[in-house]
PDB file of C-alpha atoms in Angstrom:
ATOM      1  CA  MET A 937     124.010 134.759  51.565  1.00  0.00           C
ATOM      2  CA  TYR A 938     120.657 135.557  49.974  1.00  0.00           C
ATOM      3  CA  CYS A 939     118.508 134.693  52.894  1.00  0.00           C
ATOM      4  CA  TYR A 940     120.808 136.870  55.209  1.00  0.00           C
ATOM      5  CA  ALA A 941     120.586 139.812  52.854  1.00  0.00           C
ATOM      6  CA  VAL A 942     117.015 139.823  52.383  1.00  0.00           C
ATOM      7  CA  ASN A 943     116.478 139.326  56.050  1.00  0.00           C
ATOM      8  CA  GLY A 944     118.548 142.274  56.748  1.00  0.00           C
ATOM      9  CA  ARG A 945     116.467 144.568  54.387  1.00  0.00           C
ATOM     10  CA  SER A 946     113.279 143.315  55.730  1.00  0.00           C
ATOM     11  CA  VAL A 947     110.895 145.632  57.541  1.00  0.00           C
ATOM     12  CA  SER A 948     110.470 142.968  60.170  1.00  0.00           C
ATOM     13  CA  PRO A 949     113.636 140.830  60.287  1.00  0.00           C
ATOM     14  CA  CYS A 950     113.811 137.415  61.967  1.00  0.00           C
ATOM     15  CA  HIS A 951     116.468 135.870  64.139  1.00  0.00           C
ATOM     16  CA  LEU A 952     118.430 133.465  61.971  1.00  0.00           C
ATOM     17  CA  TRP A 953     120.101 130.297  63.017  1.00  0.00           C
ATOM     18  CA  LEU A 954     122.464 128.131  61.042  1.00  0.00           C
ATOM     19  CA  THR A 955     122.684 124.561  62.498  1.00  0.00           C
ATOM     20  CA  GLY A 956     124.894 121.821  61.592  1.00  0.00           C
ATOM     21  CA  CYS A 957     127.704 124.004  60.868  1.00  0.00           C
ATOM     22  CA  GLU A 958     130.598 121.612  60.963  1.00  0.00           C
ATOM     23  CA  GLY A 959     132.753 119.715  58.599  1.00  0.00           C
ATOM     24  CA  THR A 960     131.883 120.440  54.809  1.00  0.00           C
ATOM     25  CA  MET A 961     129.188 122.959  55.874  1.00  0.00           C
ATOM     26  CA  GLU A 962     131.538 124.930  57.912  1.00  0.00           C
ATOM     27  CA  SER A 963     134.405 125.004  55.475  1.00  0.00           C
ATOM     28  CA  GLN A 964     131.945 126.242  52.683  1.00  0.00           C
ATOM     29  CA  LEU A 965     130.589 129.011  54.968  1.00  0.00           C
ATOM     30  CA  LYS A 966     134.220 130.172  55.598  1.00  0.00           C
ATOM     31  CA  ARG A 967     134.499 130.808  51.847  1.00  0.00           C
ATOM     32  CA  ILE A 968     131.827 133.469  52.010  1.00  0.00           C
ATOM     33  CA  PRO A 969     133.433 136.903  52.418  1.00  0.00           C
ATOM     34  CA  GLY A 970     132.172 138.625  55.644  1.00  0.00           C
ATOM     35  CA  VAL A 971     130.368 135.633  57.036  1.00  0.00           C
ATOM     36  CA  ASP A 972     132.131 136.130  60.324  1.00  0.00           C
ATOM     37  CA  LYS A 973     130.448 139.427  60.722  1.00  0.00           C
ATOM     38  CA  TRP A 974     126.996 138.197  60.045  1.00  0.00           C
ATOM     39  CA  VAL A 975     124.703 138.799  63.009  1.00  0.00           C
ATOM     40  CA  ILE A 976     123.211 135.374  63.365  1.00  0.00           C
ATOM     41  CA  GLU A 977     123.527 132.180  65.547  1.00  0.00           C
ATOM     42  CA  LYS A 978     125.941 129.536  64.206  1.00  0.00           C
ATOM     43  CA  GLU A 979     125.703 126.054  65.836  1.00  0.00           C
ATOM     44  CA  SER A 980     127.874 123.205  65.182  1.00  0.00           C
ATOM     45  CA  ARG A 981     125.010 120.823  66.604  1.00  0.00           C
ATOM     46  CA  SER A 982     121.841 119.853  64.521  1.00  0.00           C
ATOM     47  CA  TYR A 983     118.806 121.851  65.029  1.00  0.00           C
ATOM     48  CA  ILE A 984     117.082 118.890  67.003  1.00  0.00           C
ATOM     49  CA  GLU A 985     120.087 118.820  69.559  1.00  0.00           C
ATOM     50  CA  ALA A 986     120.783 122.648  69.721  1.00  0.00           C
ATOM     51  CA  LEU A 987     116.845 123.492  70.229  1.00  0.00           C
ATOM     52  CA  HIS A 988     115.711 120.344  72.109  1.00  0.00           C
ATOM     53  CA  ASP A 989     114.188 122.579  74.838  1.00  0.00           C
ATOM     54  CA  GLN A 990     112.054 124.447  72.133  1.00  0.00           C
ATOM     55  CA  LYS A 991     110.992 121.246  70.365  1.00  0.00           C
ATOM     56  CA  ASP A 992     107.174 122.106  70.880  1.00  0.00           C
ATOM     57  CA  ASN A 993     107.909 125.347  69.006  1.00  0.00           C
ATOM     58  CA  LEU A 994     109.800 123.827  65.898  1.00  0.00           C
ATOM     59  CA  VAL A 995     108.027 123.559  62.638  1.00  0.00           C
ATOM     60  CA  TYR A 996     109.802 121.858  59.698  1.00  0.00           C
ATOM     61  CA  LEU A 997     108.864 123.529  56.398  1.00  0.00           C
ATOM     62  CA  THR A 998     108.217 120.648  53.918  1.00  0.00           C
ATOM     63  CA  ALA A 999     106.277 120.770  50.681  1.00  0.00           C
ATOM     64  CA  ASP A1000     104.832 117.250  51.595  1.00  0.00           C
ATOM     65  CA  SER A1001     103.050 118.543  54.690  1.00  0.00           C
ATOM     66  CA  GLU A1002      99.436 118.378  55.108  1.00  0.00           C
ATOM     67  CA  THR A1003      99.284 121.578  56.938  1.00  0.00           C
ATOM     68  CA  VAL A1004      99.372 124.851  55.016  1.00  0.00           C
ATOM     69  CA  LEU A1005     101.266 127.863  56.728  1.00  0.00           C
ATOM     70  CA  GLU A1006      98.935 130.715  56.390  1.00  0.00           C
ATOM     71  CA  ASP A1007     100.341 132.954  59.177  1.00  0.00           C
ATOM     72  CA  LEU A1008     103.739 133.120  60.834  1.00  0.00           C
ATOM     73  CA  ASP A1009     103.607 132.481  64.640  1.00  0.00           C
ATOM     74  CA  SER A1010     106.227 134.628  66.375  1.00  0.00           C
ATOM     75  CA  LYS A1011     106.529 131.990  69.032  1.00  0.00           C
ATOM     76  CA  LYS A1012     107.398 129.295  66.464  1.00  0.00           C
ATOM     77  CA  MET A1013     110.827 128.538  64.968  1.00  0.00           C
ATOM     78  CA  TYR A1014     110.598 127.537  61.304  1.00  0.00           C
ATOM     79  CA  ILE A1015     112.998 125.151  59.898  1.00  0.00           C
ATOM     80  CA  ILE A1016     114.167 125.580  56.339  1.00  0.00           C
ATOM     81  CA  GLY A1017     116.253 122.461  55.319  1.00  0.00           C
ATOM     82  CA  GLY A1018     118.840 122.209  52.849  1.00  0.00           C
ATOM     83  CA  LEU A1019     117.204 119.554  50.781  1.00  0.00           C
ATOM     84  CA  VAL A1020     114.600 119.870  48.268  1.00  0.00           C
ATOM     85  CA  ASP A1021     112.892 116.531  48.184  1.00  0.00           C
ATOM     86  CA  ARG A1022     110.208 116.838  45.546  1.00  0.00           C
ATOM     87  CA  ASN A1023     111.715 114.357  43.225  1.00  0.00           C
ATOM     88  CA  ARG A1024     114.436 111.997  44.185  1.00  0.00           C
ATOM     89  CA  TRP A1025     113.908 111.860  47.763  1.00  0.00           C
ATOM     90  CA  LYS A1026     110.138 112.404  47.988  1.00  0.00           C
ATOM     91  CA  ARG A1027     108.672 112.949  51.702  1.00  0.00           C
ATOM     92  CA  LEU A1028     112.118 112.522  53.162  1.00  0.00           C
ATOM     93  CA  THR A1029     112.005 115.685  55.113  1.00  0.00           C
ATOM     94  CA  ARG A1030     108.551 115.081  56.305  1.00  0.00           C
ATOM     95  CA  LYS A1031     109.589 111.717  57.458  1.00  0.00           C
ATOM     96  CA  LYS A1032     112.433 113.047  59.290  1.00  0.00           C
ATOM     97  CA  ALA A1033     110.403 115.768  61.226  1.00  0.00           C
ATOM     98  CA  GLN A1034     107.759 113.100  62.123  1.00  0.00           C
ATOM     99  CA  GLU A1035     110.462 110.708  63.517  1.00  0.00           C
ATOM    100  CA  GLN A1036     111.799 113.751  65.543  1.00  0.00           C
ATOM    101  CA  GLY A1037     108.277 114.652  66.679  1.00  0.00           C
ATOM    102  CA  ILE A1038     108.287 118.023  65.085  1.00  0.00           C
ATOM    103  CA  GLN A1039     105.349 119.758  63.582  1.00  0.00           C
ATOM    104  CA  THR A1040     105.397 120.312  59.828  1.00  0.00           C
ATOM    105  CA  ALA A1041     104.010 122.845  57.458  1.00  0.00           C
ATOM    106  CA  LYS A1042     104.176 123.844  53.776  1.00  0.00           C
ATOM    107  CA  LEU A1043     104.285 127.266  52.346  1.00  0.00           C
ATOM    108  CA  PRO A1044     101.112 128.306  50.288  1.00  0.00           C
ATOM    109  CA  ILE A1045     103.262 128.721  47.165  1.00  0.00           C
ATOM    110  CA  ASP A1046     100.495 126.758  44.966  1.00  0.00           C
ATOM    111  CA  ASN A1047      97.997 129.605  46.024  1.00  0.00           C
ATOM    112  CA  TYR A1048     100.233 132.254  44.512  1.00  0.00           C
ATOM    113  CA  LEU A1049     102.424 130.660  41.718  1.00  0.00           C
ATOM    114  CA  LYS A1050     101.852 128.226  38.800  1.00  0.00           C
ATOM    115  CA  MET A1051     104.774 125.851  38.919  1.00  0.00           C
ATOM    116  CA  SER A1052     105.628 123.846  35.833  1.00  0.00           C
ATOM    117  CA  SER A1053     106.299 120.228  36.542  1.00  0.00           C
TER     118      SER A1053
END
């Protein structure tokens, strides 16, 4: 809800996709008031299945990437996963992206915020 709301107020909104919208995810989405009116793409398949013809343009955002994302490329599709893997599942999303042959990048958060550990 937060991402959708912020994107809608953005000067330069992006095209949002929700992938893997089946089972528990689908039932949880249906609980959000007005979600059926959102102007987004909802896909039951995973991103790798739904966007397989765009694989070269996919970039999985993960804090464990060695590449720091300095600029957004309008030709790229950035994947924001639903799992924060800094503690229990360290490097899980980076490993997943590598196995799928997808580029990775991390946001330059360390350059702007001091995070407590």
